[in-house]
Short mmCIF file of C-alpha atoms and ligand atoms in Angstrom, two decimals:
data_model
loop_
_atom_site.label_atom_id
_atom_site.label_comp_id
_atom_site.label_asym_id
_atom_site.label_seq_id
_atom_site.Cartn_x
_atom_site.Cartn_y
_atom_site.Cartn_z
CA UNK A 1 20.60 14.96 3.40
CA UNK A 2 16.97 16.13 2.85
CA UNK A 3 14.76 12.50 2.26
CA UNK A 4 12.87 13.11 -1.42
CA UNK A 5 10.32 10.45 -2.07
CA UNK A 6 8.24 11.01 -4.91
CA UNK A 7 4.66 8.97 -6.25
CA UNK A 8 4.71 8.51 -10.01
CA UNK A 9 0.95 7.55 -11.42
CA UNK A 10 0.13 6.94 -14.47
CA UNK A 11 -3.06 8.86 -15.19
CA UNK A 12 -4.58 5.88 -16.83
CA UNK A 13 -7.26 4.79 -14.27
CA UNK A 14 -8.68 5.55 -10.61
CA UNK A 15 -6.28 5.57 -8.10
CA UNK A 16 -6.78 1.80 -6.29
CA UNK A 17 -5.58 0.48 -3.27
CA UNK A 18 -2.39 -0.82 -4.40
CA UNK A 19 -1.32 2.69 -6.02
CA UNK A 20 -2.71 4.34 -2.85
CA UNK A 21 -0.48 1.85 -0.39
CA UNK A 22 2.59 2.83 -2.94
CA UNK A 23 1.64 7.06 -2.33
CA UNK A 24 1.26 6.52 1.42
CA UNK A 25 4.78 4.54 1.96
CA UNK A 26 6.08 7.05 0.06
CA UNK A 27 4.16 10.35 1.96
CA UNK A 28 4.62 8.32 4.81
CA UNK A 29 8.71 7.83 4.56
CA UNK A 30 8.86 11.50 3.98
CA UNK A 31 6.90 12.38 6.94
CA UNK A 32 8.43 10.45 9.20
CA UNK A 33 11.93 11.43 7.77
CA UNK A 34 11.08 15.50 8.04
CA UNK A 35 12.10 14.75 4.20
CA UNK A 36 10.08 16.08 0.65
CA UNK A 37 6.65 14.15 -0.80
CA UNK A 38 6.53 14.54 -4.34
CA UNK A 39 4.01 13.96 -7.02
CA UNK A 40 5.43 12.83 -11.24
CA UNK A 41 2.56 12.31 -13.09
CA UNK A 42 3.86 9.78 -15.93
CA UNK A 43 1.69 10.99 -18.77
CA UNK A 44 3.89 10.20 -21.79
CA UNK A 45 1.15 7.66 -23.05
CA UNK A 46 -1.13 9.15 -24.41
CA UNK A 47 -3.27 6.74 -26.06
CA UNK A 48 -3.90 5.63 -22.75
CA UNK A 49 -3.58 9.07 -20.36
CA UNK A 50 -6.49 11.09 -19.34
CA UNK A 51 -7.22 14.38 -17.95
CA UNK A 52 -10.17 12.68 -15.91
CA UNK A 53 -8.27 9.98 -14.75
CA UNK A 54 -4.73 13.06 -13.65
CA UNK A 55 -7.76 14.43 -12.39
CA UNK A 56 -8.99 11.20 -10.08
CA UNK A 57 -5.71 10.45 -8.67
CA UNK A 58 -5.24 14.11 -7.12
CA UNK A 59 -8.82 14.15 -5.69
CA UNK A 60 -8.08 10.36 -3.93
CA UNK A 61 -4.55 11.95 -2.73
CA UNK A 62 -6.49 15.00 -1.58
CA UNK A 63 -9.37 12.43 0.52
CA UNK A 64 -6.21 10.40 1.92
CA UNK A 65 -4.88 13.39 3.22
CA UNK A 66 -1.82 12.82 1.36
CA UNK A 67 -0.23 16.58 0.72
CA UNK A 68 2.23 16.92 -2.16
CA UNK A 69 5.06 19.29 -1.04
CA UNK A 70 6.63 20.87 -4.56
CA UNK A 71 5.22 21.70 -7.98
CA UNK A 72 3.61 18.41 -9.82
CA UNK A 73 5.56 17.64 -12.71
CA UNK A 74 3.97 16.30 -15.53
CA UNK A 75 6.39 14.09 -17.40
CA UNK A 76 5.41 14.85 -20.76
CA UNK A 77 6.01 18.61 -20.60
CA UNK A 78 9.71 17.89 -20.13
CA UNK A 79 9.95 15.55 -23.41
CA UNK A 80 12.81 18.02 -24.84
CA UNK A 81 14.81 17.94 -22.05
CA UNK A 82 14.24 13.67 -22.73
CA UNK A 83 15.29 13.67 -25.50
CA UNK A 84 18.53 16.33 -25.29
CA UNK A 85 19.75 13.68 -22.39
CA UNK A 86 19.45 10.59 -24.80
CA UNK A 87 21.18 12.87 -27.54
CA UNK A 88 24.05 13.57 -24.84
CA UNK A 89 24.45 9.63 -24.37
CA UNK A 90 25.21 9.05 -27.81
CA UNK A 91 27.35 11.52 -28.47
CA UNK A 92 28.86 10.45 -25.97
CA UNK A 93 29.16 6.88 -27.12
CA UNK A 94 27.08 5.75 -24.47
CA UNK A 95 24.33 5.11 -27.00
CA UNK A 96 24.68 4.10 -30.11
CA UNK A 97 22.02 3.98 -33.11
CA UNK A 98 20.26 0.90 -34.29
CA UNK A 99 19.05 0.63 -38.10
CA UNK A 100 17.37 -2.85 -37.48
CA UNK A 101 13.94 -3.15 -38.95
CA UNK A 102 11.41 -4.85 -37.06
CA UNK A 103 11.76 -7.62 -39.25
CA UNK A 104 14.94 -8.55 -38.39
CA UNK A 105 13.93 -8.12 -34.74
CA UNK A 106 11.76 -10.76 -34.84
CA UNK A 107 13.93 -12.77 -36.99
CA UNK A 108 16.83 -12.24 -33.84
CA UNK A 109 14.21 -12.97 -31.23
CA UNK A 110 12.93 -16.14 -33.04
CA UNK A 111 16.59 -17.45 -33.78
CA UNK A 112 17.52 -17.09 -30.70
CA UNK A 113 14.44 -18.92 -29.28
CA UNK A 114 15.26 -21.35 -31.19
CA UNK A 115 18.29 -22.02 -29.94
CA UNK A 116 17.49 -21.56 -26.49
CA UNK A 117 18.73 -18.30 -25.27
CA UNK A 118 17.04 -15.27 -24.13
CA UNK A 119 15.17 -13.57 -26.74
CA UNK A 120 17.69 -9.93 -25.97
CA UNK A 121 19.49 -7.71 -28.74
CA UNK A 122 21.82 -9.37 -29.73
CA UNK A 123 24.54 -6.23 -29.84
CA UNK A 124 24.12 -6.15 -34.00
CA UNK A 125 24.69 -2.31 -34.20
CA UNK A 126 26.73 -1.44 -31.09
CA UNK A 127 29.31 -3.36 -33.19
CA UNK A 128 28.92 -2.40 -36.85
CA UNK A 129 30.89 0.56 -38.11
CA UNK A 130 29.09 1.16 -41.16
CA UNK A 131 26.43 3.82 -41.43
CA UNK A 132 23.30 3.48 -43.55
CA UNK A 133 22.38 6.14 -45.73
CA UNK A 134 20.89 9.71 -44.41
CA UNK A 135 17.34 9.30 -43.27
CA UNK A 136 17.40 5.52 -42.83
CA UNK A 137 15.25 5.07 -39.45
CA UNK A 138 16.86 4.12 -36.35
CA UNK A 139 16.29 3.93 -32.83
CA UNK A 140 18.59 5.00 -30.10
CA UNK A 141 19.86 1.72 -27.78
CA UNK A 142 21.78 2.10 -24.32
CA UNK A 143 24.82 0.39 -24.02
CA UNK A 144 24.16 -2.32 -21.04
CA UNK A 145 27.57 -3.24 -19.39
CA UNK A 146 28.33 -6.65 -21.21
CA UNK A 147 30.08 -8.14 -17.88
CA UNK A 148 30.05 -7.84 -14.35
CA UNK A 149 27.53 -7.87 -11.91
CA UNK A 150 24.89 -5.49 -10.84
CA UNK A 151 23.90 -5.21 -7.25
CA UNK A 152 21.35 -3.68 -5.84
CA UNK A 153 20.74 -3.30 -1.95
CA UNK A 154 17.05 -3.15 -1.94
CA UNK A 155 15.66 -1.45 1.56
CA UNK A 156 12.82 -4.02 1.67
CA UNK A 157 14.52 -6.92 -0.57
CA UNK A 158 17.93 -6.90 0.47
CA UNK A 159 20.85 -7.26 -1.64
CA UNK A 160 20.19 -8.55 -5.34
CA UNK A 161 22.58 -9.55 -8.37
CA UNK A 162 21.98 -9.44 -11.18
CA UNK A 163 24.38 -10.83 -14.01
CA UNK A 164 24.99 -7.62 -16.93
CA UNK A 165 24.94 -10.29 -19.86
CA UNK A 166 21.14 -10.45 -18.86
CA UNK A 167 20.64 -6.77 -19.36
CA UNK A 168 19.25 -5.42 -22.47
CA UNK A 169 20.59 -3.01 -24.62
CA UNK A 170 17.26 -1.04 -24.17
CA UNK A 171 15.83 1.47 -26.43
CA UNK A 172 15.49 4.82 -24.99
CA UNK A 173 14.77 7.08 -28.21
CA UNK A 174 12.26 5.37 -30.45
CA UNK A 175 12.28 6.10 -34.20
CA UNK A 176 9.64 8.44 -34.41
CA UNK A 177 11.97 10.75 -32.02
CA UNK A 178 10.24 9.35 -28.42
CA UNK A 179 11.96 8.66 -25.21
CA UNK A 180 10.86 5.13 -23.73
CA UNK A 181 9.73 4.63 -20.26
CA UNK A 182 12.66 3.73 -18.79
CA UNK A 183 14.90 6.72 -19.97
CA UNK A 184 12.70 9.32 -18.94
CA UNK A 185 12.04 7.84 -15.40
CA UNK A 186 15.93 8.20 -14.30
CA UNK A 187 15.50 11.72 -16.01
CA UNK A 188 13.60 12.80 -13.78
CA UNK A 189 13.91 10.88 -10.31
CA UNK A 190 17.29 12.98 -11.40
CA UNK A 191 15.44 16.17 -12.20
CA UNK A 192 13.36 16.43 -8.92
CA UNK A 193 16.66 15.17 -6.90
CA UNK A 194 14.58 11.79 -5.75
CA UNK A 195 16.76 10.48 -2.67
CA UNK A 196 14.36 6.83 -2.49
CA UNK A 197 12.46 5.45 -5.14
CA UNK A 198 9.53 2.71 -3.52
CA UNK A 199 7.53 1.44 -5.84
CA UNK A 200 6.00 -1.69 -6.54
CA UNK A 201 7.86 -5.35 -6.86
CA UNK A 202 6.60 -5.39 -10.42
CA UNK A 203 9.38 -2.60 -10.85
CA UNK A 204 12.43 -4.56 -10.01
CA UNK A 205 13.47 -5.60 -13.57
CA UNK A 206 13.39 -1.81 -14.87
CA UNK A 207 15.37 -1.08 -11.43
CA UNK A 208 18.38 -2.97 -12.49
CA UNK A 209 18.33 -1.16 -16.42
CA UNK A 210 17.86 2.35 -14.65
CA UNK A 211 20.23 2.13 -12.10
CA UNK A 212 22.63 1.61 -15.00
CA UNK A 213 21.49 4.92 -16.96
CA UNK A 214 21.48 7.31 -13.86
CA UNK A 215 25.40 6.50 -13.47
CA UNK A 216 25.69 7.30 -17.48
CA UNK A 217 24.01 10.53 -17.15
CA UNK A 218 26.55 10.89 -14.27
CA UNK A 219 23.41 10.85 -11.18
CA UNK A 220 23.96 9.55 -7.85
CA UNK A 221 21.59 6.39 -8.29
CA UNK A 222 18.70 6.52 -5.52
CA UNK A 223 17.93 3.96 -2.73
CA UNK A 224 15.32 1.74 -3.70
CA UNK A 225 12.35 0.24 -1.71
CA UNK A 226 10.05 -2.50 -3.41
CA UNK A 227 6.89 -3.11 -2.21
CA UNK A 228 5.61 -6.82 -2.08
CA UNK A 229 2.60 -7.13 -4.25
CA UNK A 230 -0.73 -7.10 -2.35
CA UNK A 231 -2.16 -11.12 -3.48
CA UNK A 232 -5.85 -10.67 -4.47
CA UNK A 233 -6.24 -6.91 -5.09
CA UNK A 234 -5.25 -7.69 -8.89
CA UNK A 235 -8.33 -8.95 -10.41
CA UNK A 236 -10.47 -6.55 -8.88
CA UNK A 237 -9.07 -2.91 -9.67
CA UNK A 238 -12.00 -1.57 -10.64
CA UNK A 239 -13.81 -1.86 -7.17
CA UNK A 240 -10.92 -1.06 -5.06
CA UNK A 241 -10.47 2.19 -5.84
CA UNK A 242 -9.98 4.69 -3.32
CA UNK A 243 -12.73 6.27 -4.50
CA UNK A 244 -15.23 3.36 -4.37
CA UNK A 245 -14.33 3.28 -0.48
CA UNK A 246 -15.27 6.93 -0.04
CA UNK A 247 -18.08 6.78 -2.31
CA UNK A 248 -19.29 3.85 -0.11
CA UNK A 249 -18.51 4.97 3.20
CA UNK A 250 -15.27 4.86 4.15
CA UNK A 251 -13.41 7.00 5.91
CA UNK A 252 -9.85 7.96 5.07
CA UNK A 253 -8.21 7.21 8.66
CA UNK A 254 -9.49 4.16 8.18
CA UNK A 255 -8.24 3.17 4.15
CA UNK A 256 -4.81 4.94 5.36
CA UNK A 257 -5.07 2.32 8.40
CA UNK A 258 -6.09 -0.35 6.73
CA UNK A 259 -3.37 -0.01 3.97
CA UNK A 260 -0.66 0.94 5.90
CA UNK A 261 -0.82 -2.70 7.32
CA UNK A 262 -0.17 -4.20 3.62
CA UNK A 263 3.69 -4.98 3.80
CA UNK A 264 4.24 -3.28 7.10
CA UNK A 265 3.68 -4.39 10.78
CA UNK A 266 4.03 -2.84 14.32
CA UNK A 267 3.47 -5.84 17.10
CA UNK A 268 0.40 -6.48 17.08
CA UNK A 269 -1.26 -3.19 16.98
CA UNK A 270 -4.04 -3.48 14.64
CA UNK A 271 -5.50 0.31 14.95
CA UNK A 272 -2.61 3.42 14.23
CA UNK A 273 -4.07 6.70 13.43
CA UNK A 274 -2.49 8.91 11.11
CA UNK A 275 0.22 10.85 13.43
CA UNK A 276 0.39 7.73 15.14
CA UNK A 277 1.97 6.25 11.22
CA UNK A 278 4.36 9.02 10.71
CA UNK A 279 6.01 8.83 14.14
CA UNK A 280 6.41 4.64 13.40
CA UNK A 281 6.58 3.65 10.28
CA UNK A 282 10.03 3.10 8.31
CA UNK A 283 10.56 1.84 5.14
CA UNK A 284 13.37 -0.32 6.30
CA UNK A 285 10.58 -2.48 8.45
CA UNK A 286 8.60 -3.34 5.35
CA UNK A 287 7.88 -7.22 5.21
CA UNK A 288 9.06 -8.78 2.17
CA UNK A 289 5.42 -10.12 1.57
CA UNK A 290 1.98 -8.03 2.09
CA UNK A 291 -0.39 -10.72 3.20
CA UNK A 292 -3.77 -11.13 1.35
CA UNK A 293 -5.82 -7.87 0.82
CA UNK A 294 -9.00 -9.01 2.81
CA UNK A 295 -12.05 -6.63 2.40
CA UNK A 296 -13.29 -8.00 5.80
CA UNK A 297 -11.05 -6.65 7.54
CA UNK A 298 -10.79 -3.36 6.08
CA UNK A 299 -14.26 -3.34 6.84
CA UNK A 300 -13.37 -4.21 10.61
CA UNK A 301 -10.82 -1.65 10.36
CA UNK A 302 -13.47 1.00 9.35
CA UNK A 303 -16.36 0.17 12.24
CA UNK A 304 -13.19 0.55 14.42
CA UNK A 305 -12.36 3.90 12.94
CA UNK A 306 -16.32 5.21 13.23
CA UNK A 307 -16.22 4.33 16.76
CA UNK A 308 -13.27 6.48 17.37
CA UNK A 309 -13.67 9.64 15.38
CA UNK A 310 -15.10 12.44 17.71
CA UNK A 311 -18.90 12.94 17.15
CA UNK A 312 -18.43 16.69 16.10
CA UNK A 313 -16.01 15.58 12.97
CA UNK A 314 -17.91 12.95 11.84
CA UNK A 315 -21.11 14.86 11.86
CA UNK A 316 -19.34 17.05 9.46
CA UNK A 317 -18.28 13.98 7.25
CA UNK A 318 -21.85 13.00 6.96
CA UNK A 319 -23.02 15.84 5.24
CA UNK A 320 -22.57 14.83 1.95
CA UNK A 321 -23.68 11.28 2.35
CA UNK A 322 -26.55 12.74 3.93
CA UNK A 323 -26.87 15.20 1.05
CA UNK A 324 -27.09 11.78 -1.25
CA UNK A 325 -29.92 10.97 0.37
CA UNK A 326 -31.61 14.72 -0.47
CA UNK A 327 -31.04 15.92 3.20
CA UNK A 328 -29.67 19.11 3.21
CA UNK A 329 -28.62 20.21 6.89
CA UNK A 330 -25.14 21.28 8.71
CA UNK A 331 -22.98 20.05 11.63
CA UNK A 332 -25.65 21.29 14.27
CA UNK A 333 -25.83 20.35 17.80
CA UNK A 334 -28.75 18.17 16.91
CA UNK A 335 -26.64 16.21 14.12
CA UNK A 336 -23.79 15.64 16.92
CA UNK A 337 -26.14 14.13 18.84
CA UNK A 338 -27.45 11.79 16.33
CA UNK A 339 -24.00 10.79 15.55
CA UNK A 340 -23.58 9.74 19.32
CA UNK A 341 -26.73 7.93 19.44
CA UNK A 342 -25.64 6.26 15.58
CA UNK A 343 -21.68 5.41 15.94
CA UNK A 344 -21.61 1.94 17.91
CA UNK A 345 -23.62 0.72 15.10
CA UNK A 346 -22.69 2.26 12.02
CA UNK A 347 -20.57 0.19 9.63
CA UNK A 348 -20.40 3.38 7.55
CA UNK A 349 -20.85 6.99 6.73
CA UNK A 350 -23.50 5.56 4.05
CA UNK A 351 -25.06 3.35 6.69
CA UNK A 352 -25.02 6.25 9.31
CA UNK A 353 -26.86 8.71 6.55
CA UNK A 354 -29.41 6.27 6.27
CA UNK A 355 -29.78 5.89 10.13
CA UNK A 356 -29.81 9.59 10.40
CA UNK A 357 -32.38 10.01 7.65
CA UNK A 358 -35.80 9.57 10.36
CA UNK A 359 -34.65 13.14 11.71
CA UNK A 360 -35.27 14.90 8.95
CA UNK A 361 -37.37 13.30 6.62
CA UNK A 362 -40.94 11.76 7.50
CA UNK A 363 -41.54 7.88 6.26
CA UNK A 364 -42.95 7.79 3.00
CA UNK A 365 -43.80 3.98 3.91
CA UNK A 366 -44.08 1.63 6.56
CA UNK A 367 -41.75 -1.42 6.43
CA UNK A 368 -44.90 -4.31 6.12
CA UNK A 369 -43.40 -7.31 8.10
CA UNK A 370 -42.46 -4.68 11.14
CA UNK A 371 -46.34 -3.41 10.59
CA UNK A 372 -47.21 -6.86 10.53
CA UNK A 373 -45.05 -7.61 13.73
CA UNK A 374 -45.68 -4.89 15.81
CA UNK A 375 -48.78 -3.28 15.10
CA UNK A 376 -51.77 -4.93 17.04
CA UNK A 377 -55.04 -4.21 18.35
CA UNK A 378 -53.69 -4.67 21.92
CA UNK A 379 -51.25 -1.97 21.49
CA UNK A 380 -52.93 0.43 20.12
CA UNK A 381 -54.81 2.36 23.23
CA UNK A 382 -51.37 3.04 24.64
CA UNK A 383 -50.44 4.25 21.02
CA UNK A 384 -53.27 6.51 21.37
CA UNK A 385 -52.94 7.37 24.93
CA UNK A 386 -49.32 8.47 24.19
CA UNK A 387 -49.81 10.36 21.25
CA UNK A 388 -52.34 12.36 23.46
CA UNK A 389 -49.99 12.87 26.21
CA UNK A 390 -47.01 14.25 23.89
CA UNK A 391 -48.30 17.58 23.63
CA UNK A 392 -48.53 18.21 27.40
CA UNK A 393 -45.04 17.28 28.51
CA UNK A 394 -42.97 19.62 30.33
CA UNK A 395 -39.95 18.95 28.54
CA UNK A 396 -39.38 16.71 25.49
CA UNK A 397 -36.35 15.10 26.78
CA UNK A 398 -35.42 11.53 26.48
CA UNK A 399 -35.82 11.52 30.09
CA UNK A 400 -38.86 12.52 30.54
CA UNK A 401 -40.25 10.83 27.76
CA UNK A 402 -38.93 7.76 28.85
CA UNK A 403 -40.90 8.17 31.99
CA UNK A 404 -44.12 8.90 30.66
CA UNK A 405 -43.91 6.25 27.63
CA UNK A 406 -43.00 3.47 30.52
CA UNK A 407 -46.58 4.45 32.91
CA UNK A 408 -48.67 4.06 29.93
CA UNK A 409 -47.11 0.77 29.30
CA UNK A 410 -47.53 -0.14 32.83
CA UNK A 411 -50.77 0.74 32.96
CA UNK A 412 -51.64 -1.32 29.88
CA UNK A 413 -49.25 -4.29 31.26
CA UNK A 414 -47.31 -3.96 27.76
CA UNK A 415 -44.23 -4.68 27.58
CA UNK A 416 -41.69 -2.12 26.26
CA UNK A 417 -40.97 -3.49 22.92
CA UNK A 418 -44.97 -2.91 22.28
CA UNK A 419 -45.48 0.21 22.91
CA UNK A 420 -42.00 1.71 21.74
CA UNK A 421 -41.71 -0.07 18.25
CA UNK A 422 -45.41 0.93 17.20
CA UNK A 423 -43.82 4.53 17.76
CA UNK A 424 -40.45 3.90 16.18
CA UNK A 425 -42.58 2.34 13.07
CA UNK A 426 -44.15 5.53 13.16
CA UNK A 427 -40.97 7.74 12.92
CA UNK A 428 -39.27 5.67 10.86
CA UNK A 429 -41.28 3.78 9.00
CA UNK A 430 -38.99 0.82 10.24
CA UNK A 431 -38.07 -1.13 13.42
CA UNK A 432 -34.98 -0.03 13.69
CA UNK A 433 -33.35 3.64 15.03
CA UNK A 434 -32.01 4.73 17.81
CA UNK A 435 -32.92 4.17 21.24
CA UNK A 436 -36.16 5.06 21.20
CA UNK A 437 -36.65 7.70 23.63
CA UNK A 438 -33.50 9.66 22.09
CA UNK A 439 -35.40 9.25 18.81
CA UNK A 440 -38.42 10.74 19.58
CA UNK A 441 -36.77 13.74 21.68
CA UNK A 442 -34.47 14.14 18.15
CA UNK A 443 -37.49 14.26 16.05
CA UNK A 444 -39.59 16.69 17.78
CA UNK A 445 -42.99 17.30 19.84
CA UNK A 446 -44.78 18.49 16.72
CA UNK A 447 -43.03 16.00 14.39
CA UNK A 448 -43.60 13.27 16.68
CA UNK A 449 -47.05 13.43 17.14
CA UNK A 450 -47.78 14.84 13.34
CA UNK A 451 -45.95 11.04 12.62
CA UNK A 452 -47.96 9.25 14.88
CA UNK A 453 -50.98 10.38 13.88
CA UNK A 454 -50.62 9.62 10.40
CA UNK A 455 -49.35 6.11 11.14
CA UNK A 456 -52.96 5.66 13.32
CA UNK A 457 -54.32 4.09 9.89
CA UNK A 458 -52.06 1.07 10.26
CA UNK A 459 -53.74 -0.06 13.18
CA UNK A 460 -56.78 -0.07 11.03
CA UNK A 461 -55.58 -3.07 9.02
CA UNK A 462 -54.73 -4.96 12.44
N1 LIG B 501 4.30 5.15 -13.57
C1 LIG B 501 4.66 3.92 -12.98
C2 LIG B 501 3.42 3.16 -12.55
O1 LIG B 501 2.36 3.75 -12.44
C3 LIG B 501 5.52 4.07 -11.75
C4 LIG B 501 6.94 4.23 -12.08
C5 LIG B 501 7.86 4.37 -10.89
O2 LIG B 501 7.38 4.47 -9.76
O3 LIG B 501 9.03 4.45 -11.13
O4 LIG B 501 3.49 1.97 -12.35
#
């Protein structure tokens, strides 16, 4: 049997790190299985579904890396074939119509509140013969089982019963004509031949209704895989969306990584790449609690993740953050190299743009408590005397330069740190880049010394 797992979004919001650990189990599950990774885009509210927001979720799929294998299907272009099922069910005598008016739901929910039992239907029309007359509103109710047991055998929960008397005799066609949620879900995990449904704990209580109206519309009922909720990623959707990780420097191995690790576990292993996911994760080892989402970490996770990605990729990833920052470049040899020099001490792409910045963009002012600290009288004949040797180097490599740059601090008895952060100050109007000598063979002969000569004037003030 071909595995079918399918993600089912609401377009109502960014995608965020809980929806995005949901996808990847899912993508994940179907990878590892050689099985089917669907997309459902549950857009049948549409007071609250956007285009922008359909539009969001694909582009944080498309960053994650998380490829959709069939046609999306967008729930609410299939409303007819909705609402022809929940017809079927009640011709069927499956459903049955319900002419209560919402005041005498309330009235039912507050009696029996009253007398302390569960606020459900209380069966009123799945027992009255009598019809009301033509054109009287009514909604369209499932008939629950009223005894017996329903069990579920839950890959990540286990086995769970549930007693039928607690199951509602839900609606599934409104009276304006609408299928509810919970109809049109079963009709189409059906429709798209969904072998596993994993989705959130949050689901569990729809779980045991559904499994209920995929055996009336005569469908195999799916396996089902509920994920633990993630404690502490609630209150703060806005900020972790997948987006605000990319937007702030993430990069995707690294979310993926970092997510993969809410619910699921491999030993200790703290760092799997992507291939390294599909080959061992399995639904079946899911934990039956996530742990705490824990931003330091992730951040952890992401250093870890900079460190590892070859040079020549990540140079490419930079381009846009770079771009951010108005530098407009490519992948070059000279980028790579930066990269190198940059990667044991970026925390991310963001930070590394910034770090990179000095190569292609002059100062346009001098950090004042470096100034303060570095620039002083006693450094600044070497300054000079280096600035005048620049031009007549054989070659500007970091070599070379290194040798030349230590002499002149010899000969002045300076220290390193003297001579080289006046310079770096210079470059980047900061006292940090770099090693130095890489720096200055990155930024140029004629760059170099057109920088240090226009940072002379601080040594004015000294
Ligand atoms: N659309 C639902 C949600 O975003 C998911 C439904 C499901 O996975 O069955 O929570």
């Amino acid at each position: 049997m071909t595995h079918r797992l399918r993600f089912a979004p609401s377009p109502t919001g960014n995608l965020h790190i809980g929806g995005a650990r949901t996808a990847l189990f899912n993508w994940l599950q179907a990878r590892h299985a050689g099985g089917k990774f669907l997309l459902r885009i549950e857009d049948t509210d549409i007071a609250r579904s956007t285009e922008e927001s359909r539009q969001a979720i694909l582009e944080a799929l498309d960053w994650l890396g998380l490829d959709i294998d069939e046609d999306i299907v967008l729930q609410s272009t299939r409303r007819d074939v909705h609402v022809a099922a929940a017809l079927r069910l009640l011709e069927e005598g499956k459903a049955y119509r319900c002419y209560c008016t919402p005041e005498e739901l309330q009235a039912m929910r507050e009696k029996a509140t009253a007398e302390g039992r569960s606020p459900k239907y209380d069966g009123t029309w799945r027992n009255r013969t009598d019809h009301p007359p033509e054109g009287t509103p009514f909604t369209v109710r499932f008939a629950m089982p009223l005894d017996g047991t329903t069990v579920i055998d839950d890959i990540v929960l286990g086995e769970i019963t549930v007693p039928n008397e607690e199951l509602d005799d839900l609606i599934i066609l409104r009276s304006d004509g609408t299928p509810t949620y919970n109809f049109v879900v079963v009709c189409d995990d059906a429709f798209m031949g969904v072998t596993t449904v994993c989705r959130g704990q949050d689901h569990m209580s729809n779980t045991f209704r559904q499994f209920h109206i995929y055996r009336a519309l005569g469908h195999e009922v799916p396996r089902f895989a509920h994920l633990p909720l993630v404690d502490g990623l609630s209150k703060r959707k806005g900020s972790a969306s997948v987006q605000h990780y990319r937007d702030i420097g993430y990069l995707r191995e690294a979310v993926i990584n970092y997510i993969s690790r809410l619910g699921w576990s491999h030993g200790d292993q703290e760092i799997f790449s992507v291939e390294e996911l599909v080959e061992k994760f399995d639904l079946a080892d899911v934990n039956r609690s996530s742990g705490k989402y824990d931003e330091v970490k992730m951040a952890w996770v992401n250093e870890q993740w900079i460190k590892r990605l070859p040079a020549e990729e990540l140079a490419v990833r930079l381009l846009p953050y770079l771009s951010d920052l108005g530098v407009e470049t490519s992948a070059d040899e000279r980028l790579v190299s930066l990269v190198r020099q940059l990667q044991e001490r970026s925390k991310t792409l963001v930070d590394m743009a910034e770090g990179a910045r000095f190569a292609f963009q002059r100062p346009t002012a001098f950090d004042e408590k470096a100034v303060k600290k570095w620039i002083k009288p006693a450094s600044r004949a070497a300054f000079e005397e280096i600035l005048a040797a620049l031009p007549g180097l054989d070659a500007f490599t970091p070599d070379e330069l290194e040798a030349a740059i230590k002499s002149v601090a010899e000969r002045h008895e300076l220290g390193l740190g003297k001579v080289a952060q006046p310079i770096r100050i210079a470059l980047t109007g900061t006292s940090v880049s770099p090693p130095i000598f890489d720096a200055i063979a990155i930024v140029g002969r004629e760059e170099t010394v057109h920088r240090m000569r226009a940072a002379l004037h601080l040594y004015d003030d000294a």
